[in-house]
PDB file of C-alpha atoms in Angstrom:
ATOM      1  CA  GLY A   1       0.729 -17.306 -10.498  1.00 53.00           C
ATOM      2  CA  ALA A   2      -2.659 -16.150  -9.363  1.00 78.00           C
ATOM      3  CA  GLY A   3      -1.341 -13.454  -7.058  1.00 91.00           C
ATOM      4  CA  VAL A   4       1.754 -11.625  -5.907  1.00 94.00           C
ATOM      5  CA  SER A   5       3.963 -13.970  -3.927  1.00 95.00           C
ATOM      6  CA  GLN A   6       6.549 -12.856  -1.370  1.00 96.00           C
ATOM      7  CA  SER A   7       9.123 -14.889   0.499  1.00 96.00           C
ATOM      8  CA  PRO A   8       9.988 -15.425   3.211  1.00 96.00           C
ATOM      9  CA  SER A   9       6.857 -14.446   5.101  1.00 94.00           C
ATOM     10  CA  ASN A  10       8.920 -13.875   8.230  1.00 95.00           C
ATOM     11  CA  LYS A  11      12.613 -13.182   8.691  1.00 97.00           C
ATOM     12  CA  VAL A  12      14.459 -12.731  11.958  1.00 97.00           C
ATOM     13  CA  THR A  13      18.056 -11.620  11.664  1.00 97.00           C
ATOM     14  CA  GLU A  14      20.825 -10.206  13.767  1.00 97.00           C
ATOM     15  CA  LYS A  15      21.972  -6.636  13.491  1.00 97.00           C
ATOM     16  CA  GLY A  16      24.701  -6.305  10.882  1.00 97.00           C
ATOM     17  CA  LYS A  17      23.614  -9.266   8.758  1.00 97.00           C
ATOM     18  CA  ASP A  18      22.432  -8.980   5.151  1.00 98.00           C
ATOM     19  CA  VAL A  19      18.938 -10.084   4.131  1.00 98.00           C
ATOM     20  CA  GLU A  20      17.310 -10.725   0.778  1.00 98.00           C
ATOM     21  CA  LEU A  21      13.572 -10.510   0.204  1.00 98.00           C
ATOM     22  CA  ARG A  22      11.860 -11.921  -2.853  1.00 97.00           C
ATOM     23  CA  CYS A  23       8.790 -10.901  -4.815  1.00 97.00           C
ATOM     24  CA  ASP A  24       7.061 -12.794  -7.642  1.00 96.00           C
ATOM     25  CA  PRO A  25       4.583 -10.434  -9.332  1.00 95.00           C
ATOM     26  CA  ILE A  26       1.474 -11.434 -11.220  1.00 93.00           C
ATOM     27  CA  SER A  27       2.387 -12.735 -14.657  1.00 91.00           C
ATOM     28  CA  GLY A  28       2.132 -10.000 -17.270  1.00 88.00           C
ATOM     29  CA  HIS A  29       2.373  -7.125 -14.816  1.00 90.00           C
ATOM     30  CA  THR A  30       5.023  -4.704 -15.977  1.00 89.00           C
ATOM     31  CA  ALA A  31       5.035  -2.469 -12.913  1.00 89.00           C
ATOM     32  CA  LEU A  32       6.423  -3.559  -9.562  1.00 92.00           C
ATOM     33  CA  TYR A  33       6.666  -1.586  -6.343  1.00 93.00           C
ATOM     34  CA  TRP A  34       8.353  -2.170  -3.011  1.00 96.00           C
ATOM     35  CA  TYR A  35       6.972  -0.526   0.110  1.00 95.00           C
ATOM     36  CA  ARG A  36       7.938  -0.552   3.754  1.00 95.00           C
ATOM     37  CA  GLN A  37       5.387  -0.382   6.559  1.00 91.00           C
ATOM     38  CA  ARG A  38       6.507   0.249  10.090  1.00 90.00           C
ATOM     39  CA  LEU A  39       4.186  -0.715  12.924  1.00 85.00           C
ATOM     40  CA  GLY A  40       1.198   1.594  13.101  1.00 76.00           C
ATOM     41  CA  GLN A  41       2.320   3.692  10.163  1.00 79.00           C
ATOM     42  CA  GLY A  42       1.378   4.124   6.531  1.00 80.00           C
ATOM     43  CA  LEU A  43       3.195   2.655   3.572  1.00 88.00           C
ATOM     44  CA  GLU A  44       6.553   4.149   2.651  1.00 90.00           C
ATOM     45  CA  PHE A  45       7.565   3.959  -1.002  1.00 90.00           C
ATOM     46  CA  LEU A  46      10.962   2.364  -1.602  1.00 95.00           C
ATOM     47  CA  ILE A  47      11.466   1.586  -5.292  1.00 94.00           C
ATOM     48  CA  TYR A  48       9.514   1.209  -8.531  1.00 90.00           C
ATOM     49  CA  PHE A  49      10.239  -0.896 -11.624  1.00 91.00           C
ATOM     50  CA  GLN A  50       8.460  -0.353 -14.937  1.00 86.00           C
ATOM     51  CA  GLY A  51       9.253  -2.796 -17.689  1.00 84.00           C
ATOM     52  CA  ASN A  52      12.816  -2.444 -18.878  1.00 83.00           C
ATOM     53  CA  SER A  53      13.133   1.205 -17.861  1.00 85.00           C
ATOM     54  CA  ALA A  54      15.617   2.322 -15.232  1.00 88.00           C
ATOM     55  CA  PRO A  55      14.035   1.865 -11.805  1.00 90.00           C
ATOM     56  CA  ASP A  56      13.037   4.785  -9.624  1.00 89.00           C
ATOM     57  CA  LYS A  57      15.104   4.332  -6.493  1.00 91.00           C
ATOM     58  CA  SER A  58      14.185   7.659  -4.933  1.00 89.00           C
ATOM     59  CA  GLY A  59      12.488   6.055  -1.940  1.00 91.00           C
ATOM     60  CA  LEU A  60      15.387   3.884  -0.801  1.00 94.00           C
ATOM     61  CA  PRO A  61      16.342   5.184   2.661  1.00 94.00           C
ATOM     62  CA  SER A  62      20.085   4.526   2.439  1.00 94.00           C
ATOM     63  CA  ASP A  63      22.750   2.893   0.309  1.00 95.00           C
ATOM     64  CA  ARG A  64      22.322  -0.258   2.392  1.00 97.00           C
ATOM     65  CA  PHE A  65      19.134  -0.865   0.429  1.00 97.00           C
ATOM     66  CA  SER A  66      19.141  -2.128  -3.150  1.00 97.00           C
ATOM     67  CA  ALA A  67      16.736  -3.945  -5.430  1.00 96.00           C
ATOM     68  CA  GLU A  68      16.862  -5.774  -8.704  1.00 95.00           C
ATOM     69  CA  ARG A  69      14.319  -7.098 -11.110  1.00 95.00           C
ATOM     70  CA  THR A  70      14.884  -9.561 -13.907  1.00 85.00           C
ATOM     71  CA  GLY A  71      12.900  -8.349 -16.902  1.00 80.00           C
ATOM     72  CA  GLU A  72       9.258  -8.293 -15.921  1.00 79.00           C
ATOM     73  CA  SER A  73       9.470 -11.111 -13.410  1.00 89.00           C
ATOM     74  CA  VAL A  74      11.020 -11.716 -10.015  1.00 95.00           C
ATOM     75  CA  SER A  75      12.393  -8.893  -7.896  1.00 97.00           C
ATOM     76  CA  THR A  76      14.702  -9.054  -4.906  1.00 97.00           C
ATOM     77  CA  LEU A  77      15.164  -6.396  -2.253  1.00 98.00           C
ATOM     78  CA  THR A  78      18.483  -6.596  -0.429  1.00 98.00           C
ATOM     79  CA  ILE A  79      19.269  -4.894   2.853  1.00 98.00           C
ATOM     80  CA  GLN A  80      22.925  -4.928   3.839  1.00 98.00           C
ATOM     81  CA  ARG A  81      24.253  -4.552   7.390  1.00 97.00           C
ATOM     82  CA  THR A  82      20.733  -4.532   8.834  1.00 97.00           C
ATOM     83  CA  GLN A  83      19.870  -2.147  11.642  1.00 97.00           C
ATOM     84  CA  GLN A  84      17.080  -2.379  14.197  1.00 96.00           C
ATOM     85  CA  GLU A  85      15.249   0.504  12.520  1.00 95.00           C
ATOM     86  CA  ASP A  86      14.953  -1.694   9.413  1.00 97.00           C
ATOM     87  CA  SER A  87      12.416  -3.851  11.274  1.00 97.00           C
ATOM     88  CA  ALA A  88       9.143  -3.554   9.389  1.00 96.00           C
ATOM     89  CA  VAL A  89       6.848  -5.310   6.960  1.00 94.00           C
ATOM     90  CA  TYR A  90       8.152  -5.113   3.415  1.00 97.00           C
ATOM     91  CA  LEU A  91       5.354  -5.218   0.856  1.00 95.00           C
ATOM     92  CA  CYS A  92       5.572  -5.829  -2.852  1.00 95.00           C
ATOM     93  CA  ALA A  93       2.870  -4.844  -5.313  1.00 94.00           C
ATOM     94  CA  SER A  94       2.410  -5.163  -9.045  1.00 92.00           C
ATOM     95  CA  SER A  95       0.107  -3.719 -11.673  1.00 88.00           C
ATOM     96  CA  LEU A  96      -0.444  -4.032 -15.391  1.00 84.00           C
ATOM     97  CA  GLY A  97       1.212  -0.711 -16.158  1.00 74.00           C
ATOM     98  CA  GLY A  98       2.943   2.151 -14.400  1.00 54.00           C
ATOM     99  CA  GLU A  99       3.579   5.685 -15.554  1.00 54.00           C
ATOM    100  CA  GLY A 100       0.974   6.648 -18.126  1.00 53.00           C
ATOM    101  CA  PHE A 101      -1.425   4.062 -16.804  1.00 55.00           C
ATOM    102  CA  THR A 102      -3.093   6.211 -14.221  1.00 54.00           C
ATOM    103  CA  ASN A 103      -6.051   4.147 -13.253  1.00 54.00           C
ATOM    104  CA  GLU A 104      -4.897   0.586 -12.786  1.00 73.00           C
ATOM    105  CA  LYS A 105      -5.263  -1.276  -9.529  1.00 80.00           C
ATOM    106  CA  LEU A 106      -2.373  -2.474  -7.419  1.00 86.00           C
ATOM    107  CA  PHE A 107      -2.193  -6.057  -6.271  1.00 90.00           C
ATOM    108  CA  PHE A 108      -0.196  -6.710  -3.124  1.00 92.00           C
ATOM    109  CA  GLY A 109       1.674  -9.679  -1.754  1.00 93.00           C
ATOM    110  CA  SER A 110       1.294 -10.729   1.880  1.00 91.00           C
ATOM    111  CA  GLY A 111       4.561  -9.080   2.814  1.00 93.00           C
ATOM    112  CA  THR A 112       7.724 -10.102   4.616  1.00 96.00           C
ATOM    113  CA  GLN A 113       7.885  -9.320   8.330  1.00 95.00           C
ATOM    114  CA  LEU A 114      11.514  -8.437   9.029  1.00 97.00           C
ATOM    115  CA  SER A 115      12.734  -8.362  12.611  1.00 97.00           C
ATOM    116  CA  VAL A 116      16.281  -7.199  13.312  1.00 97.00           C
ATOM    117  CA  LEU A 117      17.485  -8.144  16.776  1.00 95.00           C
TER     118      LEU A 117
ATOM    119  CA  LYS B   1       3.943  17.933  -0.980  1.00 84.00           C
ATOM    120  CA  GLN B   2       0.891  15.681  -0.879  1.00 89.00           C
ATOM    121  CA  GLU B   3      -0.157  14.515   2.571  1.00 92.00           C
ATOM    122  CA  VAL B   4      -2.920  12.026   3.290  1.00 94.00           C
ATOM    123  CA  THR B   5      -4.658  11.860   6.651  1.00 95.00           C
ATOM    124  CA  GLN B   6      -7.120   9.320   7.962  1.00 96.00           C
ATOM    125  CA  ILE B   7      -9.244  10.029  10.998  1.00 92.00           C
ATOM    126  CA  PRO B   8     -10.009   8.320  13.284  1.00 92.00           C
ATOM    127  CA  ALA B   9      -7.030   6.018  13.740  1.00 93.00           C
ATOM    128  CA  ALA B  10      -9.325   3.402  15.244  1.00 95.00           C
ATOM    129  CA  LEU B  11     -13.059   2.804  15.332  1.00 95.00           C
ATOM    130  CA  SER B  12     -15.186   0.204  17.104  1.00 97.00           C
ATOM    131  CA  VAL B  13     -18.895  -0.225  16.316  1.00 96.00           C
ATOM    132  CA  PRO B  14     -21.564  -2.888  16.929  1.00 97.00           C
ATOM    133  CA  GLU B  15     -22.445  -5.274  14.157  1.00 97.00           C
ATOM    134  CA  GLY B  16     -25.144  -4.075  11.806  1.00 97.00           C
ATOM    135  CA  GLU B  17     -24.372  -0.377  12.002  1.00 97.00           C
ATOM    136  CA  ASN B  18     -23.581   1.758   9.003  1.00 97.00           C
ATOM    137  CA  LEU B  19     -20.295   3.639   9.278  1.00 96.00           C
ATOM    138  CA  VAL B  20     -18.102   6.148   7.482  1.00 97.00           C
ATOM    139  CA  LEU B  21     -14.323   6.267   7.266  1.00 97.00           C
ATOM    140  CA  ASN B  22     -12.628   9.508   6.314  1.00 97.00           C
ATOM    141  CA  CYS B  23      -9.604  10.333   4.185  1.00 98.00           C
ATOM    142  CA  SER B  24      -8.304  13.834   3.465  1.00 98.00           C
ATOM    143  CA  PHE B  25      -5.530  14.998   1.166  1.00 97.00           C
ATOM    144  CA  THR B  26      -3.782  18.341   0.794  1.00 95.00           C
ATOM    145  CA  ASP B  27      -3.209  18.546  -2.991  1.00 92.00           C
ATOM    146  CA  SER B  28      -6.309  18.255  -5.154  1.00 91.00           C
ATOM    147  CA  ALA B  29      -4.283  17.503  -8.308  1.00 90.00           C
ATOM    148  CA  ILE B  30      -4.756  13.735  -8.207  1.00 90.00           C
ATOM    149  CA  TYR B  31      -5.334  11.075 -10.834  1.00 86.00           C
ATOM    150  CA  ASN B  32      -7.235   8.742  -8.586  1.00 89.00           C
ATOM    151  CA  LEU B  33      -7.887   7.678  -5.034  1.00 93.00           C
ATOM    152  CA  GLN B  34      -7.989   4.097  -3.867  1.00 93.00           C
ATOM    153  CA  TRP B  35      -9.316   2.436  -0.753  1.00 96.00           C
ATOM    154  CA  PHE B  36      -7.588  -0.710   0.464  1.00 95.00           C
ATOM    155  CA  ARG B  37      -8.236  -3.212   3.182  1.00 96.00           C
ATOM    156  CA  GLN B  38      -5.409  -4.777   5.188  1.00 93.00           C
ATOM    157  CA  ASP B  39      -5.924  -7.860   7.330  1.00 90.00           C
ATOM    158  CA  PRO B  40      -3.331  -8.894   9.959  1.00 81.00           C
ATOM    159  CA  GLY B  41      -0.568 -10.999   8.445  1.00 72.00           C
ATOM    160  CA  LYS B  42      -1.858 -10.399   4.958  1.00 76.00           C
ATOM    161  CA  GLY B  43      -1.220  -7.954   2.204  1.00 80.00           C
ATOM    162  CA  LEU B  44      -3.498  -5.185   1.037  1.00 90.00           C
ATOM    163  CA  THR B  45      -6.612  -5.752  -1.033  1.00 92.00           C
ATOM    164  CA  SER B  46      -7.895  -3.027  -3.326  1.00 91.00           C
ATOM    165  CA  LEU B  47     -11.553  -2.267  -2.548  1.00 95.00           C
ATOM    166  CA  LEU B  48     -12.478   0.681  -4.705  1.00 93.00           C
ATOM    167  CA  LEU B  49     -10.704   2.992  -7.106  1.00 90.00           C
ATOM    168  CA  ILE B  50     -12.191   6.404  -7.901  1.00 91.00           C
ATOM    169  CA  GLN B  51     -10.835   8.272 -10.880  1.00 88.00           C
ATOM    170  CA  SER B  52     -10.390  12.029 -10.576  1.00 89.00           C
ATOM    171  CA  SER B  53     -13.351  12.620 -12.892  1.00 89.00           C
ATOM    172  CA  GLN B  54     -15.667  10.467 -10.785  1.00 92.00           C
ATOM    173  CA  ARG B  55     -17.637  11.330  -7.673  1.00 95.00           C
ATOM    174  CA  GLU B  56     -18.211   7.861  -6.277  1.00 95.00           C
ATOM    175  CA  GLN B  57     -17.793   4.134  -6.747  1.00 94.00           C
ATOM    176  CA  THR B  58     -19.839   1.305  -5.298  1.00 96.00           C
ATOM    177  CA  SER B  59     -19.108  -2.341  -4.647  1.00 95.00           C
ATOM    178  CA  GLY B  60     -21.613  -4.359  -2.673  1.00 97.00           C
ATOM    179  CA  ARG B  61     -22.001  -2.809   0.763  1.00 97.00           C
ATOM    180  CA  LEU B  62     -19.157  -0.366   0.116  1.00 97.00           C
ATOM    181  CA  ASN B  63     -19.505   3.112  -1.339  1.00 98.00           C
ATOM    182  CA  ALA B  64     -16.595   5.488  -1.758  1.00 97.00           C
ATOM    183  CA  SER B  65     -17.013   9.170  -2.565  1.00 97.00           C
ATOM    184  CA  LEU B  66     -14.529  11.737  -3.775  1.00 97.00           C
ATOM    185  CA  ASP B  67     -14.627  15.520  -3.445  1.00 96.00           C
ATOM    186  CA  LYS B  68     -11.434  16.814  -5.015  1.00 93.00           C
ATOM    187  CA  SER B  69     -12.138  20.471  -4.332  1.00 93.00           C
ATOM    188  CA  SER B  70     -12.298  19.894  -0.601  1.00 95.00           C
ATOM    189  CA  GLY B  71      -9.623  17.195  -0.608  1.00 96.00           C
ATOM    190  CA  ARG B  72     -11.830  14.558   0.945  1.00 97.00           C
ATOM    191  CA  SER B  73     -12.957  11.014   0.392  1.00 98.00           C
ATOM    192  CA  THR B  74     -15.255   8.844   2.466  1.00 98.00           C
ATOM    193  CA  LEU B  75     -15.729   5.092   2.557  1.00 97.00           C
ATOM    194  CA  TYR B  76     -19.257   4.127   3.586  1.00 98.00           C
ATOM    195  CA  ILE B  77     -19.822   0.591   4.866  1.00 97.00           C
ATOM    196  CA  ALA B  78     -23.449  -0.473   5.146  1.00 98.00           C
ATOM    197  CA  ALA B  79     -24.753  -3.093   7.570  1.00 97.00           C
ATOM    198  CA  SER B  80     -21.342  -3.813   9.029  1.00 97.00           C
ATOM    199  CA  GLN B  81     -20.302  -7.386   9.791  1.00 97.00           C
ATOM    200  CA  PRO B  82     -17.546  -8.837  12.009  1.00 96.00           C
ATOM    201  CA  GLY B  83     -15.741  -9.872   8.831  1.00 96.00           C
ATOM    202  CA  ASP B  84     -15.356  -6.213   7.957  1.00 97.00           C
ATOM    203  CA  SER B  85     -12.884  -5.853  10.833  1.00 97.00           C
ATOM    204  CA  ALA B  86      -9.578  -4.781   9.310  1.00 97.00           C
ATOM    205  CA  THR B  87      -7.415  -1.736   8.755  1.00 95.00           C
ATOM    206  CA  TYR B  88      -8.645   0.476   5.932  1.00 97.00           C
ATOM    207  CA  LEU B  89      -6.107   2.537   4.014  1.00 95.00           C
ATOM    208  CA  CYS B  90      -6.609   5.226   1.441  1.00 95.00           C
ATOM    209  CA  ALA B  91      -4.010   6.264  -1.118  1.00 93.00           C
ATOM    210  CA  VAL B  92      -3.938   9.011  -3.731  1.00 92.00           C
ATOM    211  CA  LYS B  93      -2.083   8.958  -7.020  1.00 87.00           C
ATOM    212  CA  GLY B  94      -0.694  12.335  -7.972  1.00 79.00           C
ATOM    213  CA  SER B  95       1.106  13.832 -10.918  1.00 70.00           C
ATOM    214  CA  ASN B  96       3.686  11.063 -10.819  1.00 69.00           C
ATOM    215  CA  TYR B  97       2.982   7.370 -10.603  1.00 68.00           C
ATOM    216  CA  GLN B  98       3.519   7.166  -6.866  1.00 76.00           C
ATOM    217  CA  LEU B  99       0.789   6.510  -4.370  1.00 85.00           C
ATOM    218  CA  ILE B 100       0.739   8.606  -1.206  1.00 88.00           C
ATOM    219  CA  TRP B 101      -0.744   6.682   1.699  1.00 91.00           C
ATOM    220  CA  GLY B 102      -2.691   7.470   4.806  1.00 92.00           C
ATOM    221  CA  ALA B 103      -1.806   5.694   8.040  1.00 90.00           C
ATOM    222  CA  GLY B 104      -5.108   3.835   8.063  1.00 93.00           C
ATOM    223  CA  THR B 105      -8.165   3.399  10.256  1.00 96.00           C
ATOM    224  CA  LYS B 106      -8.340   0.221  12.314  1.00 95.00           C
ATOM    225  CA  LEU B 107     -11.964  -0.916  12.294  1.00 97.00           C
ATOM    226  CA  ILE B 108     -13.406  -3.388  14.792  1.00 97.00           C
ATOM    227  CA  ILE B 109     -16.954  -4.661  14.350  1.00 97.00           C
ATOM    228  CA  LYS B 110     -18.290  -6.129  17.579  1.00 95.00           C
ATOM    229  CA  PRO B 111     -20.628  -9.147  17.230  1.00 92.00           C
TER     230      PRO B 111
END
């Protein structure tokens, strides 16, 4: 597609439920990032995928969070047993390259607004 | 540990004025610095990317400068317009591939 696509755009869930967020990166982009943005705060790195390499999961806040990516295409971020503190905007971004490509631009999706009641 | 700070958190100016947004970072060992714009309900849009070897980048009414030694970058917006109203974020890319983000400056341009 022409841009990074995220779905759903909004998700309201009850505490304790699992949620799955989807990201379709720009075709041909090998690098994919997930970020979390709480209200009024900066972006918090969650996870990074680069091609077929093992993902960097160092930003995932707990073992309730996991993410997968199929090759260099779609990625899903799963949050199990959601808590109220998980409420935030979850942003996905992609770029042509990752590590070693130091000067490429990031392209962001519109994000998923997650509200945990 | 790299920290990025943006001051002020919010800024309101009349239409037509020139303005400067500030970004500071604690570790000068960076690959690049990027300025982004974020509109409500939308994702981020990359405005300007300055490589560590560069001093400034320009795009239309926007000019971004970089002073690595002092750990500062500025985003200059000339002849501001109501459509410039948004949150502006800066991010630095350090020795790894990760971007470290500021919390942003919310800019309101009053017609």
